[in-house]
C-alpha positions as semicolon CSV with decimal commas, in nm:
position;residue;x (nm);y (nm);z (nm)
1;M;3,997;-5,795;1,334
2;T;4,161;-5,793;1,677
3;Q;4,464;-5,566;1,712
4;N;4,766;-5,798;1,714
5;I;4,973;-5,588;1,954
6;Y;5,149;-5,891;2,103
7;D;5,338;-5,945;1,777
8;D;5,476;-5,592;1,794
9;D;5,846;-5,637;1,874
10;K;5,860;-5,363;2,138
11;F;5,542;-5,478;2,310
12;F;5,643;-5,845;2,304
13;A;5,985;-5,767;2,449
14;G;5,830;-5,569;2,733
15;Y;5,559;-5,828;2,798
16;S;5,818;-6,105;2,808
17;R;5,987;-5,934;3,104
18;L;5,673;-5,912;3,320
19;P;5,665;-6,139;3,627
20;R;5,364;-6,329;3,488
21;S;5,565;-6,400;3,172
22;V;5,881;-6,508;3,355
23;E;5,730;-6,692;3,654
24;G;5,411;-6,815;3,489
25;L;5,091;-6,848;3,688
26;D;5,273;-6,795;4,018
27;G;5,383;-6,454;3,890
28;A;5,023;-6,341;3,845
29;P;4,894;-6,192;4,174
30;E;4,529;-6,275;4,091
31;W;4,604;-6,640;4,012
32;P;4,517;-6,786;4,358
33;A;4,172;-6,623;4,343
34;L;4,118;-6,730;3,982
35;R;4,236;-7,085;4,055
36;A;3,979;-7,112;4,336
37;L;3,700;-7,065;4,080
38;L;3,804;-7,359;3,862
39;P;3,621;-7,692;3,863
40;D;3,791;-8,030;3,892
41;L;3,972;-8,082;3,562
42;S;4,027;-8,459;3,580
43;G;3,940;-8,610;3,243
44;R;3,799;-8,281;3,116
45;N;3,839;-8,102;2,783
46;V;3,958;-7,745;2,829
47;L;3,970;-7,437;2,604
48;D;4,201;-7,146;2,686
49;L;4,105;-6,826;2,500
50;G;4,410;-6,605;2,467
51;C;4,650;-6,872;2,589
52;G;4,967;-6,665;2,549
53;F;5,275;-6,866;2,646
54;G;5,058;-7,164;2,741
55;W;5,113;-7,152;3,117
56;F;4,751;-7,237;3,197
57;C;4,734;-7,505;2,927
58;R;5,023;-7,689;3,088
59;W;4,883;-7,639;3,439
60;A;4,545;-7,780;3,332
61;R;4,714;-8,095;3,205
62;Q;4,898;-8,128;3,536
63;Q;4,556;-8,124;3,703
64;G;4,444;-8,418;3,491
65;A;4,269;-8,251;3,197
66;A;4,227;-8,495;2,908
67;H;4,294;-8,239;2,635
68;V;4,362;-7,866;2,627
69;L;4,322;-7,635;2,329
70;G;4,497;-7,300;2,353
71;I;4,391;-7,025;2,111
72;D;4,578;-6,702;2,052
73;F;4,608;-6,443;1,775
74;S;4,978;-6,378;1,834
75;E;5,223;-6,597;1,645
76;K;5,501;-6,490;1,881
77;M;5,301;-6,607;2,183
78;L;5,205;-6,934;2,017
79;A;5,565;-7,000;1,912
80;R;5,680;-6,961;2,272
81;G;5,400;-7,189;2,393
82;R;5,484;-7,461;2,142
83;A;5,856;-7,437;2,220
84;T;5,796;-7,494;2,591
85;T;5,535;-7,769;2,559
86;E;5,606;-8,137;2,505
87;D;5,261;-8,283;2,548
88;P;5,051;-8,423;2,262
89;A;4,735;-8,359;2,464
90;I;4,793;-7,982;2,436
91;T;4,713;-7,817;2,104
92;Y;4,786;-7,456;2,016
93;A;4,596;-7,283;1,736
94;G;4,612;-6,936;1,586
95;A;4,277;-6,762;1,552
96;D;4,118;-6,418;1,568
97;M;3,868;-6,427;1,853
98;E;3,656;-6,169;1,671
99;Q;3,576;-6,433;1,409
100;L;3,603;-6,754;1,608
101;E;3,362;-7,042;1,554
102;L;3,387;-7,324;1,806
103;P;3,260;-7,681;1,779
104;P;2,941;-7,730;1,981
105;G;2,941;-7,929;2,304
106;S;3,316;-7,987;2,297
107;F;3,454;-7,842;2,622
108;D;3,396;-7,884;2,993
109;L;3,576;-7,557;3,073
110;V;3,629;-7,237;2,878
111;Y;3,898;-7,028;3,048
112;S;4,048;-6,691;2,969
113;S;4,296;-6,471;3,154
114;L;4,324;-6,099;3,073
115;A;4,243;-6,139;2,706
116;L;3,874;-6,061;2,659
117;H;3,912;-5,684;2,701
118;Y;4,094;-5,687;2,365
119;V;3,785;-5,828;2,189
120;E;3,535;-5,584;2,038
121;N;3,262;-5,838;1,958
122;L;3,268;-5,998;2,301
123;S;2,900;-6,092;2,289
124;G;2,966;-6,298;1,977
125;L;3,265;-6,469;2,136
126;M;3,074;-6,547;2,455
127;A;2,791;-6,693;2,247
128;Q;3,048;-6,921;2,087
129;A;3,186;-7,011;2,429
130;Y;2,834;-7,100;2,547
131;R;2,775;-7,311;2,237
132;S;3,107;-7,494;2,279
133;L;3,039;-7,598;2,639
134;V;2,869;-7,920;2,741
135;P;2,556;-7,868;2,956
136;G;2,677;-7,765;3,299
137;G;3,019;-7,675;3,160
138;A;3,210;-7,390;3,326
139;L;3,325;-7,049;3,208
140;V;3,595;-6,881;3,415
141;F;3,767;-6,561;3,306
142;S;3,947;-6,249;3,416
143;V;3,959;-5,908;3,249
144;E;4,090;-5,569;3,343
145;H;3,832;-5,418;3,576
146;P;3,604;-5,158;3,416
147;I;3,726;-4,897;3,663
148;F;4,072;-4,964;3,517
149;T;3,969;-4,956;3,149
150;A;3,735;-4,654;3,169
151;P;3,970;-4,356;3,224
152;S;4,094;-4,160;2,926
153;E;4,425;-4,135;3,114
154;P;4,458;-4,453;3,323
155;R;4,718;-4,347;3,576
156;W;4,746;-4,244;3,939
157;S;4,702;-3,881;4,044
158;L;4,757;-3,709;4,377
159;N;4,491;-3,554;4,595
160;T;4,537;-3,228;4,786
161;V;4,724;-3,402;5,068
162;G;4,953;-3,602;4,842
163;G;4,765;-3,933;4,853
164;K;4,722;-4,145;4,544
165;I;4,383;-4,142;4,373
166;W;4,254;-4,309;4,056
167;P;4,044;-4,061;3,855
168;V;3,762;-4,218;3,653
169;D;3,594;-4,053;3,357
170;G;3,375;-4,182;3,076
171;Y;3,268;-4,488;3,271
172;L;2,930;-4,523;3,099
173;D;3,073;-4,448;2,754
174;E;3,164;-4,796;2,639
175;G;3,399;-4,865;2,351
176;P;3,765;-4,873;2,252
177;R;4,033;-4,702;2,457
178;S;4,380;-4,639;2,318
179;T;4,649;-4,642;2,586
180;D;5,026;-4,651;2,602
181;W;5,129;-4,968;2,786
182;L;5,457;-5,133;2,682
183;A;5,393;-4,976;2,340
184;T;5,194;-4,683;2,205
185;G;4,838;-4,719;2,083
186;V;4,731;-5,037;2,264
187;V;4,355;-5,074;2,207
188;K;4,135;-5,225;2,479
189;H;3,755;-5,226;2,489
190;H;3,587;-5,074;2,791
191;R;3,262;-5,223;2,920
192;T;3,078;-5,157;3,241
193;L;3,046;-5,424;3,507
194;A;2,675;-5,446;3,428
195;T;2,745;-5,512;3,062
196;Y;2,973;-5,805;3,139
197;I;2,724;-5,970;3,372
198;N;2,407;-5,897;3,175
199;M;2,571;-6,029;2,859
200;L;2,634;-6,364;3,025
201;V;2,286;-6,383;3,175
202;R;2,125;-6,299;2,841
203;L;2,317;-6,581;2,670
204;G;2,199;-6,833;2,926
205;F;2,494;-6,855;3,163
206;A;2,432;-6,898;3,534
207;V;2,677;-6,660;3,702
208;S;2,810;-6,811;4,024
209;H;3,088;-6,572;4,129
210;V;3,194;-6,215;4,059
211;E;3,510;-6,080;4,220
212;E;3,660;-5,732;4,204
213;W;4,009;-5,851;4,279
214;G;4,251;-5,683;4,516
215;P;4,554;-5,823;4,699
216;T;4,506;-5,990;5,036
217;D;4,680;-5,871;5,351
218;A;4,920;-6,164;5,320
219;Q;5,005;-6,069;4,963
220;I;5,067;-5,708;5,062
221;A;5,290;-5,822;5,348
222;A;5,497;-6,020;5,096
223;H;5,479;-5,749;4,827
224;P;5,435;-5,406;4,991
225;D;5,429;-5,237;4,648
226;W;5,096;-5,410;4,581
227;A;4,923;-5,205;4,851
228;D;4,812;-4,942;4,598
229;E;4,599;-5,205;4,426
230;R;4,363;-5,189;4,724
231;Q;4,270;-4,836;4,612
232;R;4,092;-4,966;4,305
233;P;4,047;-5,321;4,174
234;P;4,271;-5,391;3,872
235;F;4,094;-5,713;3,773
236;L;3,743;-5,852;3,740
237;L;3,706;-6,229;3,790
238;V;3,391;-6,414;3,683
239;A;3,275;-6,775;3,706
240;A;2,962;-6,903;3,532
241;A;2,812;-7,225;3,397
242;R;2,608;-7,321;3,095
243;H;2,242;-7,391;3,163
244;N;2,081;-7,690;2,994
245;G;1,894;-7,438;2,782
246;G;1,956;-7,075;2,688
247;L;2,008;-6,819;2,415
248;G;2,372;-6,901;2,354
249;D;2,317;-7,144;2,069
250;Q;2,082;-6,903;1,891
251;A;2,327;-6,616;1,937
252;A;2,615;-6,831;1,814
253;A;2,420;-6,916;1,501
254;R;2,372;-6,543;1,434
255;T;2,722;-6,420;1,522
256;G;2,974;-6,698;1,460
257;Q;3,060;-6,704;1,091
258;A;3,424;-6,787;1,023
259;G;3,734;-6,951;1,154
260;S;3,594;-7,291;1,250
261;L;3,832;-7,500;1,459
């Protein structure tokens, strides 16, 4: 079962104060790059894995999506999403992504923002995502970059001349990492860059774009405190599409067992 840290009162209070929680998509520095990877949503059916407050769900409808399903494990997040949404074409559902079973051929886009690094059985979830897409359907997601999730102590250090450096250890040792971020004992799952990409290829996805995100010069000019993010990429952005044939349906049959939506 996924750790439900977002329903922890301390964590939720801290998360609710972040710019991306207050300002929505415009408060997320990686959003312009992620938005550029999205297909035309007019008349499309969209799935948002880890929808949080529902910012992307509402944006997708503004772009003409026919229906949007937002899935999250946190009741606090879903309650906020429902309270700020007045659109019958947006549905929010509570589900554990470790045990998710999705209806086949139901979505034109599967989207996820900074949620998949909380999922231990990501291969199973991505098999379900593949199965749920129509042929040619798109997968677009962001996660914390592996160079960010790998360290046992993910924080800046100083080199001998006082410059900031980001020490990396245990990069090839994949698995859970417990960190203190907004609350103690937040569990994220570290995977290498190769694991993310090879997983998608093995399932039958055609990967079209991989981006190790860092702020642009224009963003740094507007937000000088973002300059440190050029030292190491905080986010990994990926776009892929479902082939007309692949291993995803077979994998979904093996791994997706419960929680049908």
